[in-house]
PDB file of N, CA, C and O in Angstrom:
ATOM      1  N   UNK A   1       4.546 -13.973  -0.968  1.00 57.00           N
ATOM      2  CA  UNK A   1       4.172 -12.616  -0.588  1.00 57.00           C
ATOM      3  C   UNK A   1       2.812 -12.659   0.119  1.00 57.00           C
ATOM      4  O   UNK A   1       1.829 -12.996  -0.541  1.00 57.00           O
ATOM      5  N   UNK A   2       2.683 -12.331   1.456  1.00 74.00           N
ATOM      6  CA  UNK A   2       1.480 -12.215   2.176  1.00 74.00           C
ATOM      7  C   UNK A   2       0.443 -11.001   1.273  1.00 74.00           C
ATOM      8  O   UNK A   2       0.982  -9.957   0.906  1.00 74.00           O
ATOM      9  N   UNK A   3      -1.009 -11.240   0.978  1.00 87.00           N
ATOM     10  CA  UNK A   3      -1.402 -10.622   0.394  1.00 87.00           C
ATOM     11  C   UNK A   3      -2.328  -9.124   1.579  1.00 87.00           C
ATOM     12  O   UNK A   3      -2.871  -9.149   2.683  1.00 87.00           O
ATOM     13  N   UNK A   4      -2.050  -7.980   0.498  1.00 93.00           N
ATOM     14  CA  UNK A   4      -2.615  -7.251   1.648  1.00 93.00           C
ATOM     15  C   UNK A   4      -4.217  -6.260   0.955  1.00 93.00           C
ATOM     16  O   UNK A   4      -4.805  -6.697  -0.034  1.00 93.00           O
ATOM     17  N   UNK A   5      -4.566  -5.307   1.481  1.00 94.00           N
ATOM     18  CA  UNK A   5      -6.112  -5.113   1.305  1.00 94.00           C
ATOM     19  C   UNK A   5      -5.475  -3.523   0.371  1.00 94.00           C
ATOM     20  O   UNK A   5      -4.409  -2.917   0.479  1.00 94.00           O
ATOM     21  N   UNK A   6      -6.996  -3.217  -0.733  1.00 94.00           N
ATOM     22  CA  UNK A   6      -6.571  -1.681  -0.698  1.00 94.00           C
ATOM     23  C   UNK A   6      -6.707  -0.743   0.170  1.00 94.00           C
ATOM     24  O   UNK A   6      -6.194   0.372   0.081  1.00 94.00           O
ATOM     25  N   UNK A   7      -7.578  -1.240   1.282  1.00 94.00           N
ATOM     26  CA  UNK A   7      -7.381  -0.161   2.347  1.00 94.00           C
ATOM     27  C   UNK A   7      -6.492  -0.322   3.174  1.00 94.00           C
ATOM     28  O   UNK A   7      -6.422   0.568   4.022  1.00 94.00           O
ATOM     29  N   UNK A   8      -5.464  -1.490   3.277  1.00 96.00           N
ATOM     30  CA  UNK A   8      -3.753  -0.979   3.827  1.00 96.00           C
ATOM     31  C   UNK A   8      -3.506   0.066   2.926  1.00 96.00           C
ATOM     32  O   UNK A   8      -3.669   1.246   3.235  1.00 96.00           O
ATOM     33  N   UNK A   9      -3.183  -0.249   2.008  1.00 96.00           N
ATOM     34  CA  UNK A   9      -2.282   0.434   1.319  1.00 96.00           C
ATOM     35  C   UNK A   9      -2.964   1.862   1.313  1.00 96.00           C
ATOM     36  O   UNK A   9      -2.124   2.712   1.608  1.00 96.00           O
ATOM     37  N   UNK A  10      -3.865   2.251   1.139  1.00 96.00           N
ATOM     38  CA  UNK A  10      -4.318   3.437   0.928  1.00 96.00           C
ATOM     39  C   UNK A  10      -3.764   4.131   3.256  1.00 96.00           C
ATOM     40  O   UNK A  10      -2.927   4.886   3.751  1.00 96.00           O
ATOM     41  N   UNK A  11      -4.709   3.377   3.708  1.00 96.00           N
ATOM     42  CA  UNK A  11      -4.111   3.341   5.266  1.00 96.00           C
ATOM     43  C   UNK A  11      -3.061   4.353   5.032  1.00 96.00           C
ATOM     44  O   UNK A  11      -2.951   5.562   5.239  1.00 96.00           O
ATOM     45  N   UNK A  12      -1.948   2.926   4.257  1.00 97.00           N
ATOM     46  CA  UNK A  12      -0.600   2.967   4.839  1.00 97.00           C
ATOM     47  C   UNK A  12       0.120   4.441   4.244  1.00 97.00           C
ATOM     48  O   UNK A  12       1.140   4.913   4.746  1.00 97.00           O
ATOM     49  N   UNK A  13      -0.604   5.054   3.102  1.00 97.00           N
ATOM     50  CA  UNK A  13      -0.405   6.056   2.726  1.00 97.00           C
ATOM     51  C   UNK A  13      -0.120   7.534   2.695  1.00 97.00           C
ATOM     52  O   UNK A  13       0.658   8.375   2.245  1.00 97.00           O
ATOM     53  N   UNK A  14      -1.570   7.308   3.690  1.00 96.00           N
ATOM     54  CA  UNK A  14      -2.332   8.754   4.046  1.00 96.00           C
ATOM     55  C   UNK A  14      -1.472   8.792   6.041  1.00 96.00           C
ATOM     56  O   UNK A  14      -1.252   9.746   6.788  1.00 96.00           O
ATOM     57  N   UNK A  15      -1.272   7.534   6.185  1.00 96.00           N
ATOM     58  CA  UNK A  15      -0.579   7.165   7.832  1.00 96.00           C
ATOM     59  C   UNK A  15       1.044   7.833   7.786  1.00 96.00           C
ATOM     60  O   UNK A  15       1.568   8.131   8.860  1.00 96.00           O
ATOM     61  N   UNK A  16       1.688   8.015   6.672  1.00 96.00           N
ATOM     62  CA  UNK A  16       2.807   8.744   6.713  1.00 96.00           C
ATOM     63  C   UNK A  16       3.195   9.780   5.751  1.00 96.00           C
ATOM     64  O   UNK A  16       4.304   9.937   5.239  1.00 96.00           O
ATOM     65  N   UNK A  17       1.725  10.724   5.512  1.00 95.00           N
ATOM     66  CA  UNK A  17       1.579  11.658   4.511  1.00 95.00           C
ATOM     67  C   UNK A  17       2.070  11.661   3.382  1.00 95.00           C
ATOM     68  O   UNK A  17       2.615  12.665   2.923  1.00 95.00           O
ATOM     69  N   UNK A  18       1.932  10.180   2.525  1.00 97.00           N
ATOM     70  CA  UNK A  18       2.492  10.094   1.320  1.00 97.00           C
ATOM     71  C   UNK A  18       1.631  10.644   0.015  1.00 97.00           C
ATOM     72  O   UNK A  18       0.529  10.095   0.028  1.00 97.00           O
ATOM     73  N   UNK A  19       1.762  11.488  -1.032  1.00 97.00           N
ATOM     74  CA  UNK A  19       0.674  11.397  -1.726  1.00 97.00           C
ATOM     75  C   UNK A  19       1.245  10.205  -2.873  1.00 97.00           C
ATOM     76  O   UNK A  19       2.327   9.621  -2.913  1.00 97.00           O
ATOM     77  N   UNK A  20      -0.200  10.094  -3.951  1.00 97.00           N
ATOM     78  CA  UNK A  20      -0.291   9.261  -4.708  1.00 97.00           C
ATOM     79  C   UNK A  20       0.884   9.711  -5.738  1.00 97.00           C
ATOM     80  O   UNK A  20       1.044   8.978  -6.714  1.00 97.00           O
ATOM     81  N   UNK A  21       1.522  10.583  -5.637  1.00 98.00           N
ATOM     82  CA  UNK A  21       2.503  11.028  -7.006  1.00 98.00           C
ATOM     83  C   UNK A  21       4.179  10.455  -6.271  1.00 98.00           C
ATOM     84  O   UNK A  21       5.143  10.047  -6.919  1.00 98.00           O
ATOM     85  N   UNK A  22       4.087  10.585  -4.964  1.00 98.00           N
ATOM     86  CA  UNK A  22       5.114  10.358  -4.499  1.00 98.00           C
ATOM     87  C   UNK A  22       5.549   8.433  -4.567  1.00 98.00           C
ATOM     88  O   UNK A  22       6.591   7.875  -4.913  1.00 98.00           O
ATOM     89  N   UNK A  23       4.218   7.868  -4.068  1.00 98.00           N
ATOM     90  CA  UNK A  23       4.362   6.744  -4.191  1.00 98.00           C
ATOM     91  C   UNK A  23       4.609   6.386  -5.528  1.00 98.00           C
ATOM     92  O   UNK A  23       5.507   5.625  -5.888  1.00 98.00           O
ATOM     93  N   UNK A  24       3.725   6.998  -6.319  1.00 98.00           N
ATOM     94  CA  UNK A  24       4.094   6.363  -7.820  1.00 98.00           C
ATOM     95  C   UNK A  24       5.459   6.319  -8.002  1.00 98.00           C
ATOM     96  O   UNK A  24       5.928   5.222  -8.306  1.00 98.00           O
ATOM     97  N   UNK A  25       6.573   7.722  -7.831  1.00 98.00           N
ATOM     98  CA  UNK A  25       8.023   7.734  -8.315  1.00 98.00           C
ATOM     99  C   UNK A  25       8.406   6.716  -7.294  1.00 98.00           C
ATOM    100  O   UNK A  25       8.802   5.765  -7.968  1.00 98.00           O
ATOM    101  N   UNK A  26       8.509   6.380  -5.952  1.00 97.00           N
ATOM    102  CA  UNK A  26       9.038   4.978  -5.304  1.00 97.00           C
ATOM    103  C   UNK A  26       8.818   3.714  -5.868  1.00 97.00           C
ATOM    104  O   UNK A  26       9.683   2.855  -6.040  1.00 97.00           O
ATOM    105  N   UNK A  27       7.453   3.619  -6.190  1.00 97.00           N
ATOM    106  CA  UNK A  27       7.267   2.384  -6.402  1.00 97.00           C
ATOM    107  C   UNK A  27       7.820   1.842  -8.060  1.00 97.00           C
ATOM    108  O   UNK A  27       8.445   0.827  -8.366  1.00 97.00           O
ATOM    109  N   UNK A  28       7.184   3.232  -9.124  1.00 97.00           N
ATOM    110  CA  UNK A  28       7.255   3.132 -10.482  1.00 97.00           C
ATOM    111  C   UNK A  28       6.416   2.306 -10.837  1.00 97.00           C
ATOM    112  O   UNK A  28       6.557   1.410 -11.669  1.00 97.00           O
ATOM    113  N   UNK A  29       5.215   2.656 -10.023  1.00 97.00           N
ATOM    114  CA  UNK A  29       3.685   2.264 -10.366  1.00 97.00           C
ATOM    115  C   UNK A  29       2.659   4.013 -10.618  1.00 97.00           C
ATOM    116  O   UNK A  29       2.439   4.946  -9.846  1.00 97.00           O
ATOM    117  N   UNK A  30       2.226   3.717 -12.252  1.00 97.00           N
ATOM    118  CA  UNK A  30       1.571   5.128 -12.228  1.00 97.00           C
ATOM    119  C   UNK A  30       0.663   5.295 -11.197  1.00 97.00           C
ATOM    120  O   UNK A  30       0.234   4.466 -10.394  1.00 97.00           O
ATOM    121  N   UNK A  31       0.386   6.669 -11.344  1.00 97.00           N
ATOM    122  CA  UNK A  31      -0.782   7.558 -10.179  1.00 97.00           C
ATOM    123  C   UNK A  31      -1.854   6.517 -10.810  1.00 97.00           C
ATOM    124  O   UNK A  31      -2.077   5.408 -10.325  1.00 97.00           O
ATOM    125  N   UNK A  32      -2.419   6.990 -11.848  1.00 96.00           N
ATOM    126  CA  UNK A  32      -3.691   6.018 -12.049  1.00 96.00           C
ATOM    127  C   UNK A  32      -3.858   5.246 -11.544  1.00 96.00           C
ATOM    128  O   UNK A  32      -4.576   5.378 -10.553  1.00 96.00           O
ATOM    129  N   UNK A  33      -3.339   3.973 -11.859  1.00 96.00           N
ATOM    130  CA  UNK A  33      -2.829   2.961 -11.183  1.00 96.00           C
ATOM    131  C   UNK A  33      -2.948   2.511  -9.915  1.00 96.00           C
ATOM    132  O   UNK A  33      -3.289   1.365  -9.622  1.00 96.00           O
ATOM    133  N   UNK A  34      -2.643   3.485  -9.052  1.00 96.00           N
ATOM    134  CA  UNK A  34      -2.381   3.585  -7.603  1.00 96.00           C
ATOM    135  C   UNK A  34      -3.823   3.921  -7.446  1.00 96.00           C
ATOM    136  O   UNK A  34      -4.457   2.935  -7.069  1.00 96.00           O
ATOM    137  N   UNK A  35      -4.520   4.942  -7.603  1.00 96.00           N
ATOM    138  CA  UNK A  35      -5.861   5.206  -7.755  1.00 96.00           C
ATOM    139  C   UNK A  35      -6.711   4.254  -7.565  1.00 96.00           C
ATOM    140  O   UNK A  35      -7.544   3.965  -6.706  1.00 96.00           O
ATOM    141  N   UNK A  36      -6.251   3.727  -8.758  1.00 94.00           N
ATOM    142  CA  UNK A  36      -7.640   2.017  -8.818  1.00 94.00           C
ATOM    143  C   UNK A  36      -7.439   0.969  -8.093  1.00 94.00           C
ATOM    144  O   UNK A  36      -8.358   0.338  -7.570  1.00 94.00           O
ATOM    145  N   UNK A  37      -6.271   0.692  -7.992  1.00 94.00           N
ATOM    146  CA  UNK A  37      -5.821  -0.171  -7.001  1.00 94.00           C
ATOM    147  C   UNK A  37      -6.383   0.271  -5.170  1.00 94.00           C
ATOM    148  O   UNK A  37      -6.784  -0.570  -4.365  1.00 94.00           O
ATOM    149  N   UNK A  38      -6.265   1.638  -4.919  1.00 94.00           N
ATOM    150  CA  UNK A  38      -7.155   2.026  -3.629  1.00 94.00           C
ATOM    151  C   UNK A  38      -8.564   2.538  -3.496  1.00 94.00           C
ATOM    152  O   UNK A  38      -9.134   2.841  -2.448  1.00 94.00           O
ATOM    153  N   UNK A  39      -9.108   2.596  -4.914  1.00 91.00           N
ATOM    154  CA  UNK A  39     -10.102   2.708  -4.641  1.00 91.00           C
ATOM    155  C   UNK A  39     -11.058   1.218  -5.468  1.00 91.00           C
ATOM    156  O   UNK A  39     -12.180   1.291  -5.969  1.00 91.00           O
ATOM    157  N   UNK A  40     -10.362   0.243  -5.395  1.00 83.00           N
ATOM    158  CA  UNK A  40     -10.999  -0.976  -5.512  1.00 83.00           C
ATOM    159  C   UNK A  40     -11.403  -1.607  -4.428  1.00 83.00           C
ATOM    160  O   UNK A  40     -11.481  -0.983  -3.370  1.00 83.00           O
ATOM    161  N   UNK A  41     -11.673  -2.720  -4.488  1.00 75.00           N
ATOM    162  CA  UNK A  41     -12.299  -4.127  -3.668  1.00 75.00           C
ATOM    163  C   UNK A  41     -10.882  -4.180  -2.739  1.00 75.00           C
ATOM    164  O   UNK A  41      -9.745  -3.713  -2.811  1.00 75.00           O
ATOM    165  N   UNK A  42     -11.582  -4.950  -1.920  1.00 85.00           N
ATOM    166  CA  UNK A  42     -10.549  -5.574  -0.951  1.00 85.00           C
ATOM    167  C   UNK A  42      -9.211  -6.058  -0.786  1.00 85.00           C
ATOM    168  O   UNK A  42      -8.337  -5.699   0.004  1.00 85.00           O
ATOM    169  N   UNK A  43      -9.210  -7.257  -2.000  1.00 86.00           N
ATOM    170  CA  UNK A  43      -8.181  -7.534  -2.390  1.00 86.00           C
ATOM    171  C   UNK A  43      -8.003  -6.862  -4.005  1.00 86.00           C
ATOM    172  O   UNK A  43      -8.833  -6.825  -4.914  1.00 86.00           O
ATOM    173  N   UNK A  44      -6.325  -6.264  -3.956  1.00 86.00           N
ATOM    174  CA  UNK A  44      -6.472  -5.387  -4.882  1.00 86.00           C
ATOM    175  C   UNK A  44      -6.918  -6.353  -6.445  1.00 86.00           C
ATOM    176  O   UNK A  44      -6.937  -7.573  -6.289  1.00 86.00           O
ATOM    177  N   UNK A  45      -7.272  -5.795  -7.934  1.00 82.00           N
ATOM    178  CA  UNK A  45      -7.131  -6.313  -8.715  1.00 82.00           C
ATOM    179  C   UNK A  45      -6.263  -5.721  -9.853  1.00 82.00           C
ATOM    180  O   UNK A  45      -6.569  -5.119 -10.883  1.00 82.00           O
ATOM    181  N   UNK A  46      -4.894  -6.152  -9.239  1.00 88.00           N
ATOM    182  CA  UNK A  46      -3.593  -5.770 -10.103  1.00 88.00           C
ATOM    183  C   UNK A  46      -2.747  -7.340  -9.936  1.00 88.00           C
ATOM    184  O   UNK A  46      -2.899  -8.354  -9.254  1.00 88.00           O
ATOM    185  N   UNK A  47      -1.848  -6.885 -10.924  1.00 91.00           N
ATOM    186  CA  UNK A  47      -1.005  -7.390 -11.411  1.00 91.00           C
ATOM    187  C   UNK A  47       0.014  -7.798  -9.908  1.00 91.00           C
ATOM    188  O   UNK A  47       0.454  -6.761  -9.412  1.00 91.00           O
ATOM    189  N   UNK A  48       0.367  -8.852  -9.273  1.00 91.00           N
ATOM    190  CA  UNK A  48       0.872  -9.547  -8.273  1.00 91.00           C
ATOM    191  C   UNK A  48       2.244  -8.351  -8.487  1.00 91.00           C
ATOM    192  O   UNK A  48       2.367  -7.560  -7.552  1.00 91.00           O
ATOM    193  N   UNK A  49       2.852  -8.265  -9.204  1.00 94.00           N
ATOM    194  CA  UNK A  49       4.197  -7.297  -9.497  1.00 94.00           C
ATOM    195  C   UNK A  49       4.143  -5.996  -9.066  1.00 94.00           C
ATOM    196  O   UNK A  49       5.121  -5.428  -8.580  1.00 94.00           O
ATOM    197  N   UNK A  50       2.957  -5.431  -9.223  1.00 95.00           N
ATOM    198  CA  UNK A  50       2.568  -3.751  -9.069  1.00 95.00           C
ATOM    199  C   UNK A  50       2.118  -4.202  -6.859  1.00 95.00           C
ATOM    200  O   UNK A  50       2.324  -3.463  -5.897  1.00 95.00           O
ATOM    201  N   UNK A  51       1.838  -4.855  -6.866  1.00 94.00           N
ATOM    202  CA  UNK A  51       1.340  -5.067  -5.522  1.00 94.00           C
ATOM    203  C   UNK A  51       2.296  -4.969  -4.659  1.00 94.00           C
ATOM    204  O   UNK A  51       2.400  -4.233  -3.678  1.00 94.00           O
ATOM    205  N   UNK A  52       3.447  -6.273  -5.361  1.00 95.00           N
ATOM    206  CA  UNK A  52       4.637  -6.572  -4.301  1.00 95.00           C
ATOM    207  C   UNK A  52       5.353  -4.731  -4.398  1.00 95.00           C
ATOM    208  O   UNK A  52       6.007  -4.088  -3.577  1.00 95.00           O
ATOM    209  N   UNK A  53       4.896  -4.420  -5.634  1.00 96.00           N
ATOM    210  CA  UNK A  53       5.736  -2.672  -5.558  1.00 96.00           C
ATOM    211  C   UNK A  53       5.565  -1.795  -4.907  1.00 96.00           C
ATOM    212  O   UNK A  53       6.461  -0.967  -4.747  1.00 96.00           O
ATOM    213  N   UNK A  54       4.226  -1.662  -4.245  1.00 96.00           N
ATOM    214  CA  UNK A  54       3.388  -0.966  -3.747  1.00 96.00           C
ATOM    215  C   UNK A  54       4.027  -1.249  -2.342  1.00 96.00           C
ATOM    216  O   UNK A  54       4.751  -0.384  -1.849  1.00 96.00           O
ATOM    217  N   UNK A  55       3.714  -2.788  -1.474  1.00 96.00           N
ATOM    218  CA  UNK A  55       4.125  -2.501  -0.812  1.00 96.00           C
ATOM    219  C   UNK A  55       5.468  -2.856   0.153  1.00 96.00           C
ATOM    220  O   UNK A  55       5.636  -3.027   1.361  1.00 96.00           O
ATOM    221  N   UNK A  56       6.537  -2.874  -1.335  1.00 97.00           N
ATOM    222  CA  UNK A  56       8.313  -2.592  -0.754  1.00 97.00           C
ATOM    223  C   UNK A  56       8.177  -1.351  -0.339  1.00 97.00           C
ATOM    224  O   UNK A  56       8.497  -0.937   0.775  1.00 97.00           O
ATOM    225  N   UNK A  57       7.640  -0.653  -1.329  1.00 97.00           N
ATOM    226  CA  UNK A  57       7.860   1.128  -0.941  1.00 97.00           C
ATOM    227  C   UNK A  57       7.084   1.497   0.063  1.00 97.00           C
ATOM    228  O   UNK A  57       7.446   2.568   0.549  1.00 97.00           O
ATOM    229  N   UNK A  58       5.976   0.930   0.655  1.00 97.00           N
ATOM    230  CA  UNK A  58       5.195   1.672   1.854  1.00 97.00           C
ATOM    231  C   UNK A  58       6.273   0.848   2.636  1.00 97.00           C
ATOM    232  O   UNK A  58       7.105   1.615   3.121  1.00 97.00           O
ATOM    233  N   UNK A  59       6.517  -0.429   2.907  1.00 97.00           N
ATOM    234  CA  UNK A  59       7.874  -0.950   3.811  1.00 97.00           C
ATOM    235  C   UNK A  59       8.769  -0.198   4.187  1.00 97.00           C
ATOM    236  O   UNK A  59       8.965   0.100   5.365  1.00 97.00           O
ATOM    237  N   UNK A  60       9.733   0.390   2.769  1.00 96.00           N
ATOM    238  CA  UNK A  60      10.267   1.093   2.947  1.00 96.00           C
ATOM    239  C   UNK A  60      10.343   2.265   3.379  1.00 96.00           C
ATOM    240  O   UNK A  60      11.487   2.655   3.610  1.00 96.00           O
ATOM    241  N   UNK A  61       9.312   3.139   3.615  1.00 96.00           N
ATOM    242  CA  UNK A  61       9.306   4.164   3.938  1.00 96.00           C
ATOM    243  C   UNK A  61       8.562   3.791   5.265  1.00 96.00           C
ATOM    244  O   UNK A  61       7.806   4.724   5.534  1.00 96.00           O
ATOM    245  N   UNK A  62       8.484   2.863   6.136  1.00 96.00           N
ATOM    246  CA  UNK A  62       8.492   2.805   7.373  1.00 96.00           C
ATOM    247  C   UNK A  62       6.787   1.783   7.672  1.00 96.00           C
ATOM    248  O   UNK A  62       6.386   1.746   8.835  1.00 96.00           O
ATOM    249  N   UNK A  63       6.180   1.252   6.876  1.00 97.00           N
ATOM    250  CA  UNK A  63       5.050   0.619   7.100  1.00 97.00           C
ATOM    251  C   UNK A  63       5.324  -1.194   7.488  1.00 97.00           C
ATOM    252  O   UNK A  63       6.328  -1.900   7.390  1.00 97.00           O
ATOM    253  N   UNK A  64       4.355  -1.388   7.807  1.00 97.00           N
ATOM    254  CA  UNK A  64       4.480  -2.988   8.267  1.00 97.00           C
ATOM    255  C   UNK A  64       2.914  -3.274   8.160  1.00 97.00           C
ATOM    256  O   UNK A  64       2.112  -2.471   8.637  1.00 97.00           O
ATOM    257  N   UNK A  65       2.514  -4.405   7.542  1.00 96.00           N
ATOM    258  CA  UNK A  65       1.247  -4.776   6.903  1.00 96.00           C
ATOM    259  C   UNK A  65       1.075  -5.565   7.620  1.00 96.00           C
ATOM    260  O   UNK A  65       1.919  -6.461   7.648  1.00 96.00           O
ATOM    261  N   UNK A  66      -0.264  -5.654   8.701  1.00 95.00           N
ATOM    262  CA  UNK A  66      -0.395  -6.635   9.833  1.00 95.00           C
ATOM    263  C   UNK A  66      -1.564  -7.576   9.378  1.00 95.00           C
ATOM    264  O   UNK A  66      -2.139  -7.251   8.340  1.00 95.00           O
ATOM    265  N   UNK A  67      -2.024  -8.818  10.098  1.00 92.00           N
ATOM    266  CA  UNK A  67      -3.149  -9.085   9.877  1.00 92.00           C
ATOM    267  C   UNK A  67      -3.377  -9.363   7.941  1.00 92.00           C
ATOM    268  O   UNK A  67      -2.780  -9.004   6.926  1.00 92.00           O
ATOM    269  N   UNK A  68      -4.540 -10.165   8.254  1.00 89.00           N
ATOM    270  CA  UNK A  68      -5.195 -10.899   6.468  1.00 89.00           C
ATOM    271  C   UNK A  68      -5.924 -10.068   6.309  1.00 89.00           C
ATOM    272  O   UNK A  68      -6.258  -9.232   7.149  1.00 89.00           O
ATOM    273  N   UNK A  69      -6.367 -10.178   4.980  1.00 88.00           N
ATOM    274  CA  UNK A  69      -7.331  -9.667   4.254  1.00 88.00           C
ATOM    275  C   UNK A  69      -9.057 -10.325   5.021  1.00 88.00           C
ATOM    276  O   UNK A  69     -10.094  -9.706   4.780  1.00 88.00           O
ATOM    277  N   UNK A  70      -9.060 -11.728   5.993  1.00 86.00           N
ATOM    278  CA  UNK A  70      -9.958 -12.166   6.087  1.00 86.00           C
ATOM    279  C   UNK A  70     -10.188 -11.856   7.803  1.00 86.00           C
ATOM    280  O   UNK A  70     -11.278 -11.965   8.364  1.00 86.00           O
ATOM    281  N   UNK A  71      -8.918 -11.455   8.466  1.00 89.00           N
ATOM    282  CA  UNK A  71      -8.219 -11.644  10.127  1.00 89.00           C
ATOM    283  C   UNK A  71      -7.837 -10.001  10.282  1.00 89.00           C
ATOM    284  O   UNK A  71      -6.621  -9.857  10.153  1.00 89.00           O
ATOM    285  N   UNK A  72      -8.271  -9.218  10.430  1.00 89.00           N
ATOM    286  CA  UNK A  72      -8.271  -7.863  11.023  1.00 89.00           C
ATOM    287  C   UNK A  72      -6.793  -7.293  10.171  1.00 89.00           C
ATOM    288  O   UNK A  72      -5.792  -7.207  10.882  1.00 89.00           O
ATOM    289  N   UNK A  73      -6.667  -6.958   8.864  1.00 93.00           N
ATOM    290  CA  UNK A  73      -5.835  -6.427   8.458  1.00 93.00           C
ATOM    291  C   UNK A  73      -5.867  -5.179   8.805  1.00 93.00           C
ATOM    292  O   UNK A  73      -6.907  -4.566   9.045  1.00 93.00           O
ATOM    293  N   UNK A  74      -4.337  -4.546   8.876  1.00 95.00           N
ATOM    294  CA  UNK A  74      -4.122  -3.663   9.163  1.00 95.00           C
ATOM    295  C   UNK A  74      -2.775  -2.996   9.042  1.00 95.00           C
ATOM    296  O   UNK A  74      -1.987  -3.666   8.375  1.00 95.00           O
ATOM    297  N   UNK A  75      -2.266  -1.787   9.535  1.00 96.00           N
ATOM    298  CA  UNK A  75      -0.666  -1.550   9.311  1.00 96.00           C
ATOM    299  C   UNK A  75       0.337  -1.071  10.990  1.00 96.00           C
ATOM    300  O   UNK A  75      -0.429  -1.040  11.953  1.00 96.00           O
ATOM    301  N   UNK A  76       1.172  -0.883  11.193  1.00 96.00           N
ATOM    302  CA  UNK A  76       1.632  -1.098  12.037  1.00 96.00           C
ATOM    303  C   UNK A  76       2.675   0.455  11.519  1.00 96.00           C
ATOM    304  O   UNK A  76       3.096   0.318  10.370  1.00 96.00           O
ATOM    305  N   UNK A  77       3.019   1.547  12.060  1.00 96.00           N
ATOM    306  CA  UNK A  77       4.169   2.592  11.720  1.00 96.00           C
ATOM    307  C   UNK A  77       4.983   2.191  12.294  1.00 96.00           C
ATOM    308  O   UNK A  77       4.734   1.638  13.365  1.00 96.00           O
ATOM    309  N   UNK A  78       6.147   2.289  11.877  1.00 92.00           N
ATOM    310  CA  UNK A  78       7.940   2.392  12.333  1.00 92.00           C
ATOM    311  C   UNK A  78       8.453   3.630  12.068  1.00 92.00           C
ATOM    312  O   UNK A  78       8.146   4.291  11.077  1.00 92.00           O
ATOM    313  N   UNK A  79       9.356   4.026  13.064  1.00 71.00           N
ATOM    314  CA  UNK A  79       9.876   5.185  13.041  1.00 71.00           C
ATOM    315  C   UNK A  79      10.981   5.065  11.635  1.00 71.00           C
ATOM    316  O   UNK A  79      11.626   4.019  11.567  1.00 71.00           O
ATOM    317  N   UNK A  80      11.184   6.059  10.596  1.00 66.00           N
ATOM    318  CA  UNK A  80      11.825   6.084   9.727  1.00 66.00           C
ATOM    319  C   UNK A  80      13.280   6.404   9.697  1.00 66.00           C
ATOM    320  O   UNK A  80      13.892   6.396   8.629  1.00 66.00           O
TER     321      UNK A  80
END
């Protein structure tokens, strides 16, 4: 699993008007959760499982995670 930043994910969030309650029921990662995970450090500090969850469901709902955590990360939209 390519690792990605909390500011993709947060990005990738707010980039296809998801809120934090919605992601939680996709992913079945709590709001809290989701919270700390975007408002942490760079690389998130969760559980490798809650991560890969995080981001099937921004995938799924049309995101693409570009770039490293060290190489201009970033996200990419797809039409849904």
């Amino acid at each position: 699993m390519s690792i990605i930043t909390a500011a993709q994910i947060r990005s990738a969030r707010y980039a296809i008007k998801m809120t934090v309650s919605e992601l939680a029921k996709i992913s079945g990662i709590s709001t809290s959760t989701i919270k700390r995970i975007e408002g942490g450090a760079s690389i998130p500090s969760s559980t490798p499982a809650n991560i890969a969850a995080l981001k099937t469901a921004l995938e799924s709902a049309g995101i693409e995670f570009i770039g490293t955590p060290d190489d201009g990360p970033g996200i990419r939209i797809h039409a849904r």
